[in-house]
XYZ file of C-alpha atoms in Angstrom:
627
model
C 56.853 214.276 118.869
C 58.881 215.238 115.602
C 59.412 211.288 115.123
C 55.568 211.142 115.396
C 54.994 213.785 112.945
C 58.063 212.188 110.829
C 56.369 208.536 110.478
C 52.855 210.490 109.582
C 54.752 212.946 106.370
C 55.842 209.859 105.687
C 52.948 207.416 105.921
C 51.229 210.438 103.875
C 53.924 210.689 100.811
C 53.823 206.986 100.525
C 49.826 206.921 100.079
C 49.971 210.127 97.765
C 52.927 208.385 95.288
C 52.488 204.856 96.146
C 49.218 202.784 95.797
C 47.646 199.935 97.344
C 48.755 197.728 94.836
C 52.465 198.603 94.608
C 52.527 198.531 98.523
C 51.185 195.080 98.526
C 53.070 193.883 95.825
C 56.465 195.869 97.391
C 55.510 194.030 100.960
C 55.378 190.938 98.938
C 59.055 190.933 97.228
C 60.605 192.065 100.393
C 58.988 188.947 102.484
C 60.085 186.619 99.136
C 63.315 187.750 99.074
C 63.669 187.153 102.811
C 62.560 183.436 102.517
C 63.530 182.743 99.676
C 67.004 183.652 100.804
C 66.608 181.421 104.119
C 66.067 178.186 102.010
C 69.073 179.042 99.116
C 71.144 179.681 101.412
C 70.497 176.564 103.774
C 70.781 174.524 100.432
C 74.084 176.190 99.376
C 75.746 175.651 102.853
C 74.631 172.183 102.711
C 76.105 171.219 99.350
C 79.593 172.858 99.796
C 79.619 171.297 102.684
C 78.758 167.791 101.766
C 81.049 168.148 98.925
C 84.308 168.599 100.483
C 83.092 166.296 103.354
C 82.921 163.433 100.024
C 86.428 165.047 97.884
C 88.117 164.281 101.820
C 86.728 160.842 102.003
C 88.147 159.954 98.593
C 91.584 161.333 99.429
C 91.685 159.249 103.038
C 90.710 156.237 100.205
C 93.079 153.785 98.942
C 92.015 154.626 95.356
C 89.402 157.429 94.180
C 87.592 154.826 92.001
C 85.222 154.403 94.980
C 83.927 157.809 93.714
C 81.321 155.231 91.479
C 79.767 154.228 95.257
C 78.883 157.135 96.698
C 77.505 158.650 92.789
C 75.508 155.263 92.463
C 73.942 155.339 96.276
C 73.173 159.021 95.655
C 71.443 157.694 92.205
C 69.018 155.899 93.730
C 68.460 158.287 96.252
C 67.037 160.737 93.795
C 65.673 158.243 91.915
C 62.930 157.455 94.655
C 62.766 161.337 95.605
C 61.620 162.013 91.881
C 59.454 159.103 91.927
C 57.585 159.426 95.241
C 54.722 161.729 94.295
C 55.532 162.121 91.249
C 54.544 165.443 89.336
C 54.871 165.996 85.571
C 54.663 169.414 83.958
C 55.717 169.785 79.671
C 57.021 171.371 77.291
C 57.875 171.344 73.617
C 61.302 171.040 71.766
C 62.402 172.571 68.596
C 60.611 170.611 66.599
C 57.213 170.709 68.089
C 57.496 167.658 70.042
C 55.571 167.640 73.331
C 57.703 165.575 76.239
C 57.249 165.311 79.790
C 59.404 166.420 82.325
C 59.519 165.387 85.968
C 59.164 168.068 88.684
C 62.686 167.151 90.397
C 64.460 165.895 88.103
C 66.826 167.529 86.053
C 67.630 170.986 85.201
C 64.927 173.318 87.488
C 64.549 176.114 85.374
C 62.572 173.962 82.565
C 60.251 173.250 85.568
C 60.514 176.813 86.313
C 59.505 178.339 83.796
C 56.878 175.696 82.679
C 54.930 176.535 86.749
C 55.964 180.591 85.473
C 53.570 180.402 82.527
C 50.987 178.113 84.170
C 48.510 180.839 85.256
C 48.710 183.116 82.227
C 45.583 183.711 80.902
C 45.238 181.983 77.194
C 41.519 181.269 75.929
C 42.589 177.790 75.217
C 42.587 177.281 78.408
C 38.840 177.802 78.573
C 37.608 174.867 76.912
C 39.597 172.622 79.748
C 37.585 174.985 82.688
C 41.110 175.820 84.037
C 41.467 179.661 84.346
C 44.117 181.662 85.931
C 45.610 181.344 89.433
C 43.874 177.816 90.263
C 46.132 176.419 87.300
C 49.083 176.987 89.405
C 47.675 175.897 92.803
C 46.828 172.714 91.721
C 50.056 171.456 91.221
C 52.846 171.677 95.154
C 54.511 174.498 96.043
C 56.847 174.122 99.049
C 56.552 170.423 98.767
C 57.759 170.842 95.297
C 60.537 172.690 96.805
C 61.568 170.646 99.686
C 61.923 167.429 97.587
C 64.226 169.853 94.889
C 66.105 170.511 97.652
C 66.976 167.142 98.876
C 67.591 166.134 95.207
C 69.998 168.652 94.555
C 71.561 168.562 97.859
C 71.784 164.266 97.322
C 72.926 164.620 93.285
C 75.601 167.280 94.008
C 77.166 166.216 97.639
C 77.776 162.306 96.034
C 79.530 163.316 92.851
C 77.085 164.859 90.218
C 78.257 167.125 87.573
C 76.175 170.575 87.334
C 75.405 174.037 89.164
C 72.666 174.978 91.823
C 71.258 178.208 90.104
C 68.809 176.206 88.126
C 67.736 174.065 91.053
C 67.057 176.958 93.609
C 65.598 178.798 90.383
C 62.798 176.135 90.890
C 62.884 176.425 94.579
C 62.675 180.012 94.668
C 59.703 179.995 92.037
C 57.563 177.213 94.597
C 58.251 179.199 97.519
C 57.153 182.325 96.325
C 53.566 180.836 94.722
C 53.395 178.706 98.154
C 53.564 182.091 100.283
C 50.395 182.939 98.559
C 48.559 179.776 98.079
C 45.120 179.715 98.858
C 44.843 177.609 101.933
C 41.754 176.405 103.979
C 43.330 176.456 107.368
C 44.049 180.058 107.011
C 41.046 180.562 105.879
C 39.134 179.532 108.703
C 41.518 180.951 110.743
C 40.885 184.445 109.097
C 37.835 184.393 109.837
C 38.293 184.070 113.223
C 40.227 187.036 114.252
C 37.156 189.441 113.241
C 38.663 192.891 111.884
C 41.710 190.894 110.786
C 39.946 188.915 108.818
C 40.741 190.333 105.394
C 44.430 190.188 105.817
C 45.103 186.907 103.872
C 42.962 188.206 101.236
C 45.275 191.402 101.175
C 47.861 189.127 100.982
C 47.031 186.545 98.755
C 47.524 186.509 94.648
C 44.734 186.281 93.355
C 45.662 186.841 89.610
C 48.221 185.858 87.241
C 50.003 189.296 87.127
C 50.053 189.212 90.685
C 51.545 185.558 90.777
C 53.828 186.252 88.179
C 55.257 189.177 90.301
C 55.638 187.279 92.984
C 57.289 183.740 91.032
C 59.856 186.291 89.428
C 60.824 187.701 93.066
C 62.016 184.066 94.356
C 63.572 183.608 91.085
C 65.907 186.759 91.238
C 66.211 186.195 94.931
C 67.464 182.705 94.540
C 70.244 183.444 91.879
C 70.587 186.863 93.684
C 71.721 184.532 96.930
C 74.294 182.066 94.608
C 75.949 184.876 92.330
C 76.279 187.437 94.622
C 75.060 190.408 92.063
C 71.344 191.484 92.469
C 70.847 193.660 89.432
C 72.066 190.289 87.162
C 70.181 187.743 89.261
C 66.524 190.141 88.292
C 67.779 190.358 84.886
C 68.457 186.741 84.413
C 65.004 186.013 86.157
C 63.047 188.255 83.316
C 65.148 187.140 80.510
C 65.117 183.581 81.193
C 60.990 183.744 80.728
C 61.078 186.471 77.998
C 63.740 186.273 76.197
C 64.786 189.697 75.233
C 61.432 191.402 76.489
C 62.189 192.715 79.697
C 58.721 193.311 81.842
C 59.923 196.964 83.630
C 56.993 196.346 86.182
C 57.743 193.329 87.211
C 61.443 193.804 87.205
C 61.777 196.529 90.000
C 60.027 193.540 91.950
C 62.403 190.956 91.467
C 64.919 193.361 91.939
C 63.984 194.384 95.717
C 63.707 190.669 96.320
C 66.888 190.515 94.666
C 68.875 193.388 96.443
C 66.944 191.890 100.071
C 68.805 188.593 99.156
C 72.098 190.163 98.578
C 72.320 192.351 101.967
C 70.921 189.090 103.765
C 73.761 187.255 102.027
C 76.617 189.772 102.950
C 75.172 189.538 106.723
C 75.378 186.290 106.993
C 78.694 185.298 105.052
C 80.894 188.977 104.694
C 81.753 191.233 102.073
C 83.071 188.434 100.063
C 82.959 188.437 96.246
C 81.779 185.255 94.655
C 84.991 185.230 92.654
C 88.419 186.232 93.368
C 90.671 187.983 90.365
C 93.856 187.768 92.642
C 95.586 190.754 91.458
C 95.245 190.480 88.245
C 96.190 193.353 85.452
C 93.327 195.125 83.617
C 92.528 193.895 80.140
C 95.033 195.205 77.375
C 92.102 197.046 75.900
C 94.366 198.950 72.838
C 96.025 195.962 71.717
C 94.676 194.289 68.777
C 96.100 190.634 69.341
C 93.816 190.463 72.805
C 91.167 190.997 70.269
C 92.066 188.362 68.376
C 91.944 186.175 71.221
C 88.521 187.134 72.247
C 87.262 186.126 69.005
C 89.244 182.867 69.105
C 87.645 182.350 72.602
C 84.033 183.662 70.646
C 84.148 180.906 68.048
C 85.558 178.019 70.750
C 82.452 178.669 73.084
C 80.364 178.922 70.302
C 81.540 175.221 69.312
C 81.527 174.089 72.810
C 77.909 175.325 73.069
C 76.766 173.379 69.832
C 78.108 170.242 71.259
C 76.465 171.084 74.663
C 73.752 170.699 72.851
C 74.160 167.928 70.161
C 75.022 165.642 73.363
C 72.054 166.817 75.280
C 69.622 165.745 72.818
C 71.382 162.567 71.942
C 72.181 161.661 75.659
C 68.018 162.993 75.918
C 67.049 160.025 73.524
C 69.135 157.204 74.892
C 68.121 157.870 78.482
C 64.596 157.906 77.352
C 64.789 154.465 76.184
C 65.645 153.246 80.281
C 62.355 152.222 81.396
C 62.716 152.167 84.984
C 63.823 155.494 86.671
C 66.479 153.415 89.276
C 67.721 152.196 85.853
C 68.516 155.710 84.622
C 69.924 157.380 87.216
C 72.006 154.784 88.094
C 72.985 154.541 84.605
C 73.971 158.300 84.601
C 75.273 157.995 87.556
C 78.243 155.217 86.892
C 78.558 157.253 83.161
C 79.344 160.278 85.417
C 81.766 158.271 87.830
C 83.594 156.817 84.990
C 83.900 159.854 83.075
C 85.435 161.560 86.112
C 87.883 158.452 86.512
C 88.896 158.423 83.194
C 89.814 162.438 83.241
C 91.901 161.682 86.467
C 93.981 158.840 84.816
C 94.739 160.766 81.730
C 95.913 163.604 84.332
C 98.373 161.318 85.983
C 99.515 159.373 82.800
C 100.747 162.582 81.446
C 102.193 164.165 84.384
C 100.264 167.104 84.738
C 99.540 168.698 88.058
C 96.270 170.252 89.511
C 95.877 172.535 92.509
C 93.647 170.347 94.280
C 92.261 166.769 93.803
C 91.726 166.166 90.114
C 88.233 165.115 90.742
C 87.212 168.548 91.997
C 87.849 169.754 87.950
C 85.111 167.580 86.663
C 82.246 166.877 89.216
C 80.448 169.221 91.754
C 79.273 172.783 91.116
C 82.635 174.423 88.923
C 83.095 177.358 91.420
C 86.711 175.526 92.317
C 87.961 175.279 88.925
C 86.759 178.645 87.988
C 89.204 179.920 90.926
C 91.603 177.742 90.029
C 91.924 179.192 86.515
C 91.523 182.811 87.331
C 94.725 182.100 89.390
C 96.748 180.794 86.120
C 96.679 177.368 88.120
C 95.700 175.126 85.148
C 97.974 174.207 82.227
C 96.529 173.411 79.195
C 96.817 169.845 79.146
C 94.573 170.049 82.339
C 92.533 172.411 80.887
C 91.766 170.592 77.855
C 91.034 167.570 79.737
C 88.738 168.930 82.458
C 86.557 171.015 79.727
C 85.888 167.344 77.610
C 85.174 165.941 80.845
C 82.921 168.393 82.411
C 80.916 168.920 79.407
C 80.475 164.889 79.200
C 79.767 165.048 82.726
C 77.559 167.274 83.293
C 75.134 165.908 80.305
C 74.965 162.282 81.942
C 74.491 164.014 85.272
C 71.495 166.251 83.958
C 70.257 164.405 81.307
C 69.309 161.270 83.298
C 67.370 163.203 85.713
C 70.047 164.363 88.322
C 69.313 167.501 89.912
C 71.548 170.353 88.907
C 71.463 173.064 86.603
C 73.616 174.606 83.947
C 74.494 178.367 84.675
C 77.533 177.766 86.953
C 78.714 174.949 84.790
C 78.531 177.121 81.116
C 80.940 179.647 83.457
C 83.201 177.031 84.023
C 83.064 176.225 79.975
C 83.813 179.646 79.379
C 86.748 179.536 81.759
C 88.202 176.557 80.623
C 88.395 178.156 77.106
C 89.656 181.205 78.347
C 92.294 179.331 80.090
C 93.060 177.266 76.747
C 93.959 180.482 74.837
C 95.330 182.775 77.720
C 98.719 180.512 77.639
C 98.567 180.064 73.850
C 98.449 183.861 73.378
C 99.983 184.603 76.488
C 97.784 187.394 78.235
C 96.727 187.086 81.643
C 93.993 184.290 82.062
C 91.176 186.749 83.853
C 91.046 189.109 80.631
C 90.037 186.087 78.918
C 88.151 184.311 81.286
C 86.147 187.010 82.541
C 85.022 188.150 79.085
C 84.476 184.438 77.929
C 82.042 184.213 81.002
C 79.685 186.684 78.469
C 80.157 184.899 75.858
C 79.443 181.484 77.557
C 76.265 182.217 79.053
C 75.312 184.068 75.815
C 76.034 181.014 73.789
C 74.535 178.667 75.829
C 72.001 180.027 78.204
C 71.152 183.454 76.067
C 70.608 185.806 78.587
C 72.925 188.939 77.385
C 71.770 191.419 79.904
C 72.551 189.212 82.679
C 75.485 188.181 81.471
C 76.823 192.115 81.015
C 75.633 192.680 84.179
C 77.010 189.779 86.021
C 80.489 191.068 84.400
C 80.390 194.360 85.782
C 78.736 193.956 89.129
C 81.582 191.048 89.407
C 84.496 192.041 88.231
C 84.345 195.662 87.760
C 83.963 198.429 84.610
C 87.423 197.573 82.978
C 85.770 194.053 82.138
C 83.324 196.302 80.010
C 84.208 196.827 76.940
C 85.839 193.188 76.445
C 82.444 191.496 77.700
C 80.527 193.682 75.075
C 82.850 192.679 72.279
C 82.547 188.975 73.387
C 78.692 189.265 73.711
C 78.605 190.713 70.069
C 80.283 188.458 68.686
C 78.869 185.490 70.594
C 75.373 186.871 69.515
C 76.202 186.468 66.114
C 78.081 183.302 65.811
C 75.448 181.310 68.239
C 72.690 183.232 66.061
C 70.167 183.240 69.474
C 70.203 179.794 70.768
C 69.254 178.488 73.795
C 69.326 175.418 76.218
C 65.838 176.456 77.678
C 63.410 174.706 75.257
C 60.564 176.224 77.003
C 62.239 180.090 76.846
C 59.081 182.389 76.210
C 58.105 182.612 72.222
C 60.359 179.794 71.133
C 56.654 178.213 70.405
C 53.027 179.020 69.685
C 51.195 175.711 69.162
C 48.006 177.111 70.935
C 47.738 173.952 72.710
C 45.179 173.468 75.383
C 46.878 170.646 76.470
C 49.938 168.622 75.386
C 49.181 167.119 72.359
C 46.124 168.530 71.639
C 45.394 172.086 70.087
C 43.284 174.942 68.465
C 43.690 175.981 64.949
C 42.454 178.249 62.626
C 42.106 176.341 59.221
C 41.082 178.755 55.836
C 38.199 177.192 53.678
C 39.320 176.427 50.324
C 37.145 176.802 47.702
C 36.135 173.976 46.678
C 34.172 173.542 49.919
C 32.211 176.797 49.276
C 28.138 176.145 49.288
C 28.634 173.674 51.104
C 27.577 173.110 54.787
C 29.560 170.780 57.631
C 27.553 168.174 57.717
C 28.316 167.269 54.226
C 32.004 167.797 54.630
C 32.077 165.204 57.699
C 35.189 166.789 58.836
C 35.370 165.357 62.105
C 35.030 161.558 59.947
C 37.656 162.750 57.160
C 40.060 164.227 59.320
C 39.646 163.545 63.261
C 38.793 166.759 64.283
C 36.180 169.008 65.739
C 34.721 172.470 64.693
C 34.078 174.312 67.287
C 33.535 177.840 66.011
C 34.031 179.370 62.768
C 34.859 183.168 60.983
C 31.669 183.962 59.045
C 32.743 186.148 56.794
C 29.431 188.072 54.919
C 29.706 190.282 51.571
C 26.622 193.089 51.913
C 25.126 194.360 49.062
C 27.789 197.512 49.438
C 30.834 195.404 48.729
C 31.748 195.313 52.303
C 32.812 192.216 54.277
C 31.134 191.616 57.230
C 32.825 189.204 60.040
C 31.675 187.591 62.989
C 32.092 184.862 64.949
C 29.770 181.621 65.448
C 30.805 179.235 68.291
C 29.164 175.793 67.858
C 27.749 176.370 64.234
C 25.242 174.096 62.770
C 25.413 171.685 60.756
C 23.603 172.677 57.888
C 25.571 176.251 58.192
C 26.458 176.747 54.319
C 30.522 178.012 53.756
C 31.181 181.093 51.880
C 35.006 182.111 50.567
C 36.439 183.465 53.148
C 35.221 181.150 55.524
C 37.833 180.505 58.562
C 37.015 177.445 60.904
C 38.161 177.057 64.246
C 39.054 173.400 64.737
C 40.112 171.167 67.952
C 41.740 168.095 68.035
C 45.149 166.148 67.956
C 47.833 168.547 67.027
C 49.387 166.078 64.566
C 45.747 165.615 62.903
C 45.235 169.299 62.810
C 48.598 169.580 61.506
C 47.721 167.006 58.446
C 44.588 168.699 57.876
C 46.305 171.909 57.247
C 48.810 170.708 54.881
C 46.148 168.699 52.784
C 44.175 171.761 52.479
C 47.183 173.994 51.788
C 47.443 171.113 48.963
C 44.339 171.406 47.568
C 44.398 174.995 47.455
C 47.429 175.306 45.481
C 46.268 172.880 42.849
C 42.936 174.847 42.363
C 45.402 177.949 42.275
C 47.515 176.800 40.135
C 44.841 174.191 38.049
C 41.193 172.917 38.050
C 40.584 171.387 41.617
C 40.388 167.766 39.774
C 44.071 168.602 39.158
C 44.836 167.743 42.475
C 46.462 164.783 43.587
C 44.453 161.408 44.164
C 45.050 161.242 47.622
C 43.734 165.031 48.121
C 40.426 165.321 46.300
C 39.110 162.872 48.933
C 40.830 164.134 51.645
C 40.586 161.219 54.130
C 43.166 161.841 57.033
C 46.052 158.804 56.311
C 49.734 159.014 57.351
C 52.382 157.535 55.806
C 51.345 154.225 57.073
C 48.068 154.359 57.050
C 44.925 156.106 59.032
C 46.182 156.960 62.661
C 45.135 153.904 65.254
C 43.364 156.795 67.783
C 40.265 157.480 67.215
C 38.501 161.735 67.098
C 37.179 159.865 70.677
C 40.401 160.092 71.886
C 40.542 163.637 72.646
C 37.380 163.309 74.746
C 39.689 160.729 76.882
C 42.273 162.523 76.882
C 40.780 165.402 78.674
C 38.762 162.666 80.901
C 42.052 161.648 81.843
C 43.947 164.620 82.383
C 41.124 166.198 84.933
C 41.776 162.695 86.719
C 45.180 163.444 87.302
C-alpha cells in the first residue's frame, strides 16, 4: 500500500515538474544510450581483439614485413564496403570548395556532422521541396551504421593507423535517427493494436529539434562508451557541431545517454579507468621550469597540429587523383605498411628498445603507446620515431578512405610530445603527458571543454591547473583551428545544394530606372532572380521595404534595390565582385570610368565564358532528386 501510494506522489511530481515533451525526449536518451552502447561496445571488443589476434600473427612470422598482406587484403575489403551502395553526403573546405565525401569512408565525424545538420530548417531548402525531418530519412540509418562498423572493424584489425571515436561517432549518430525513422511496417502494425496505436507516433521525431536531440544522444553515448568519462563524451558531442556554443537543452540529453553508456560500460567491463597513471607523482605545480615545459610541449603540438594538417590536405589532393577506389585504398594501404616498416627498422638499426612489438607504436588505435609512455617506457629516440610515423600513418590510413578517426590518435600526438620533453627536462612523463592531452585535442580537434573535462574526469583535479595553462596557451598559438571542415559556422554559403546557392546582390546605380528585362541578367551573368528587396521612399522621407518573390519583368529598380539571385555559386560569386567593381568606380568616378570589361558586364572568367550553361542548374536539381 505505501509503495502504491509512493509510485502515485511520484507519477504526480513528475507530471507537475516534468512535461510530455521532456518525458519523451528523457525516454528517448535513456533507450539511445542503451543501444547505442550495445553496438560501440560490440565494435570495440571486436577491434582489440582482432588487433592483437594480427600483432601475434606477425610475431609467430619469420619477418613482420608481411604486415603489407594483411593491410592490403583489408584495403580492398573496405574498398568494396564503401563502394557497395554507395552514399555521398558534402561539405565545404576553407576555401569554399564543395567536395564529396563517402558515407564509410574516412574519418566518421565529417559524415556525422554533415547527417547532424541535414534536417535543420534553412529556407534554402525550400526551393529544392526538401523540408525538415524527411531530409534525414532519405538517406540509411542502421545500414549506414552496420557497413561503418565492418569498415572500421576491417581498416583497424589489418593494420590501419587511426582511433574509433570518430567511427562510432557516425554509428552512434545512424542509430539514434534509425530508432526513430519513420517506417511503414510499423506503421501498419500500429494500427493494428487499436488503443496502442499512437505509440510510434509518441515515439517518433518528427522535427528537427527533436532529431537533433536524439543524433546528439548516440553521439555522447558512443564516445561516452570508448573514453570512459560521460560529462566529456556530451561535451565533445555539442562542441564538435557548435563549436563553442553549447545547446544547454540538448546537452542534459546527451548527457543521460552519456552517463547510461558509462554505468553499462562499468557493468560489463569493471571499474577500470581507460588509462592507467601507475603511481605517478602530482604535477610540480610551484615550480616554474615545469612551466616552461608546458609551453615547450604548447608550441611542439601546435607544430605537430599544423603539419597534421598541411599533410592532410596534400595527401587529400594526391589521393583524389586515384580514379578507382581499389586503387586508393590499396595505395594507402601499402603507404601505411611501409611507413610502419620503415619506423621498425630505424628502431632496430639504432638499438633502441620498445615494451612491446614496435609495430604496436605506429598502427592500430594509440591506446598501447599512450600506456606505454605514461609508464616512462619510451626513450626518446623511440619517441621521436613513433610520433613521425604515426602522424604519416595515420594520414595515408584516413586520407585514402580507411575507416578510423582522429581523437585517440591526436592523444597519442600529445603523448608522444610529452614524452619527448619529460626526459629532456626531466619531470615525470604523466605531468606532461596528461596536460599535453589538452593541448592536443585543442590544437587539433578544438574542443576545449571536452578536453578539460576529459582531464579531470580521467586523471583527477591535480591535472587542473596544468591542463588549463596548456589549453590557454594552445588556444592562442593554434588561434582556433580545426580538423572538422564541416564544424558548425566555419561557413555560410547559403547553398541549397552543393554548388549552387542564394545571394543577396545590392543594385548599383547605374541600373536604377531600369527594369530586368532590360538588364538580361540571367543572359549577362547565368543567374536567376527570384525575388527582390523593393525598397519605396513615401512622400514623408520614409523608406518603405517589402519583399516581391518572382518580380516582373518590366518591374523598374530604384536605389536601394536588393535582388535575390539563384544560381552557380561561382557565377553568383563573379557577379558580386563585378558589381562591387562597378560600384566603386561610380563611387570613386563617372560610371564610364569603369573598366572595359565592367561597363558591359558579360559573365567571363579568366579563360573565357564558363562552358555550363544558366540550364545547368535546372539539371542539376533534375539530377539530384534522381539520386
Amino acid at each position: 500500500m505505501k509503495l502504491s501510494r509512493l509510485v502515485t506522489r511520484t507519477q504526480e511530481f513528475v507530471g507537475t515538474y516534468v512535461d510530455a515533451e521532456e518525458r519523451r525526449l528523457g525516454t528517448q536518451a535513456v533507450v539511445v544510450g542503451v543501444v547505442v552502447w550495445l553496438a560501440v561496445f560490440l565494435l570495440k571488443l571486436v577491434v582489440h581483439s582482432g588487433f592483437d589476434w594480427l600483432i601475434e600473427l606477425i610475431d609467430q612470422a619469420p619477418t613482420f614485413i608481411v604486415v603489407l598482406l594483411p593491410l592490403a587484403l583489408g584495403a580492398l575489403l573496405v574498398a568494396a564496403i564503401a563502394g557497395s551502395f554507395r552514399v555521398v553526403l558534402h561539405y565545404r573546405d576553407g576555401d569554399g570548395k564543395v567536395h564529396a565525401l563517402n558515407a564509410v569512408e574516412g574519418d566518421g565525424l565529417e559524415r556525422a556532422i554533415s547527417l547532424y545538420f541535414s534536417a535543420e530548417a534553412e529556407p534554402e531548402r525550400a526551393l529544392l521541396g526538401e523540408q525538415g525531418t524527411e531530409v534525414r530519412w532519405r538517406l540509411p540509418t542502421f545500414t549506414l551504421a552496420l557497413r561503418k562498423m565492418a569498415a572500421t572493424a576491417v581498416t583497424l584489425c589489418t593494420g590501419g593507423s587511426g582511433g574509433l571515436e570518430a567511427s562510432v561517432a557516425l554509428v552512434g549518430e545512424s542509430v539514434a535517427a534509425g530508432l526513430f525513422k519513420p517506417r511503414a511496417a510499423i506503421e501498419a502494425a500500429n494500427e493494428k493494436l487499436g488503443r496502442f496505436s499512437g505509440l510510434w507516433r509518441w515515439w517518433a521525431s518528427t522535427d528537427p529539434t527533436s532529431l537533433q536531440a536524439a543524433q546528439l544522444c548516440g553521439i555522447s553515448a558512443a564516445i561516452a562508451t570508448l573514453i570512459g568519462a560521460p560529462f566529456a563524451a556530451a561535451f565533445f558531442a555539442v562542441e564538435v557541431m557548435y563549436r563553442r556554443r553549447p545547446i544547454i537543452d540538448r546537452l542534459i540529453y546527451a548527457l543521460i545517454s552519456a552517463l547510461v553508456a558509462f554505468f553499462l560500460t562499468h557493468l560489463a567491463t569493471g571499474a577500470t579507468p581507460t588509462f592507467d597513471l601507475g603511481g605517478a607523482p602530482p604535477p610540480p605545480l610551484y615550480e616554474p621550469r615545469y612551466y616552461l615545459a608546458l609551453l615547450v610541449v604548447t608550441v611542439t603540438v601546435a607544430v605537430v597540429a599544423r603539419a597534421f594538417r598541411e599533410g592532410s590536405k596534400r595527401l587529400d589532393g594526391l589521393f583524389s587523383r586515384v580514379r578507382t577506389g581499389y586503387a586508393r585504398h590499396l595505395l594507402g594501404a601499402l603507404l601505411t605498411g611501409v611507413i610502419a616498416i620503415t619506423a621498425v627498422l630505424a628502431i632496430r638499426s639504432l638499438g633502441l628498445t620498445t615494451p612491446s612489438q614496435p609495430l604496436r607504436l605506429i598502427i592500430g588505435t594509440g591506446e598501447s603507446t599512450i600506456e606505454a609512455a605514461l609508464q616512462g617506457q619510451l626513450s626518446i629516440g623511440v619517441a621521436i620515431i613513433a610520433l613521425a610515423a604515426r602522424v604519416a600513418a595515420t594520414l595515408t590510413t584516413i586520407t585514402s578512405g580507411g575507416s578510423a578517426g582522429l581523437l585517440f590518435p591526436t592523444l597519442c600526438f600529445g603523448t608522444l610530445v610529452a614524452s619527448i620533453w619529460a626526459q629532456v627536462f626531466d619531470v615525470a612523463p604523466a605531468t606532461l603527458i596528461v596536460p599535453a592531452m589538452t593541448g592536443s585535442l585543442v590544437s587539433i580537434v578544438n574542443v576545449p571543454l571536452a578536453a578539460i573535462l576529459l582531464v579531470i574526469e580521467g586523471f583527477g583535479r591535480e591535472y587542473i591547473v596544468p591542463s588549463l595553462f596548456i589549453l590557454v596557451a594552445a588556444s592562442i598559438v593554434s588561434h582556433e583551428t580545426s580538423i572538422y571542415r564541416t564544424q558548425r559556422e566555419s561557413f555560410d554559403q547559403n547553398e541549397i545544394l552543393p554548388g549552387f546557392g542564394v545571394r543577396r546582390i545590392p543594385v548599383p546605380e547605374r541600373w536604377v530606372g531600369r527594369d530586368l528585362r532590360a538588364l538580361a541578367i540571367r543572359q549577362r551573368y547565368g543567374v536567376t532572380v527570384i525575388g527582390m528587396i523593393d525598397r519605396t521612399e513615401e512622400a514623408n522621407g520614409r523608406v518603405d521595404s517589402h519583399v516581391l518573390l518572382n518580380p516582373r519583368a518590366d518591374h523598374d529598380l530604384t536605389s536601394g534595390d536588393v535582388l535575390i539571385v539563384l544560381g552557380e555559386t561561382e557565377r553568383v560569386e563573379a557577379m558580386e565582385k563585378q558589381l562591387i567593381a562597378i560600384a566603386t568606380a561610380e563611387v570613386d568616378g563617372h560610371p564610364d570610368d569603369a573598366p572595359p570589361s565592367l561597363r558591359n558586364a558579360p559573365f567571363s572568367d579568366a579563360e573565357g565564358p564558363f562552358s555550363r550553361s544558366p540550364e545547368s542548374l535546372d539539371r542539376a536539381l533534375d539530377t539530384d532528386d534522381e539520386a
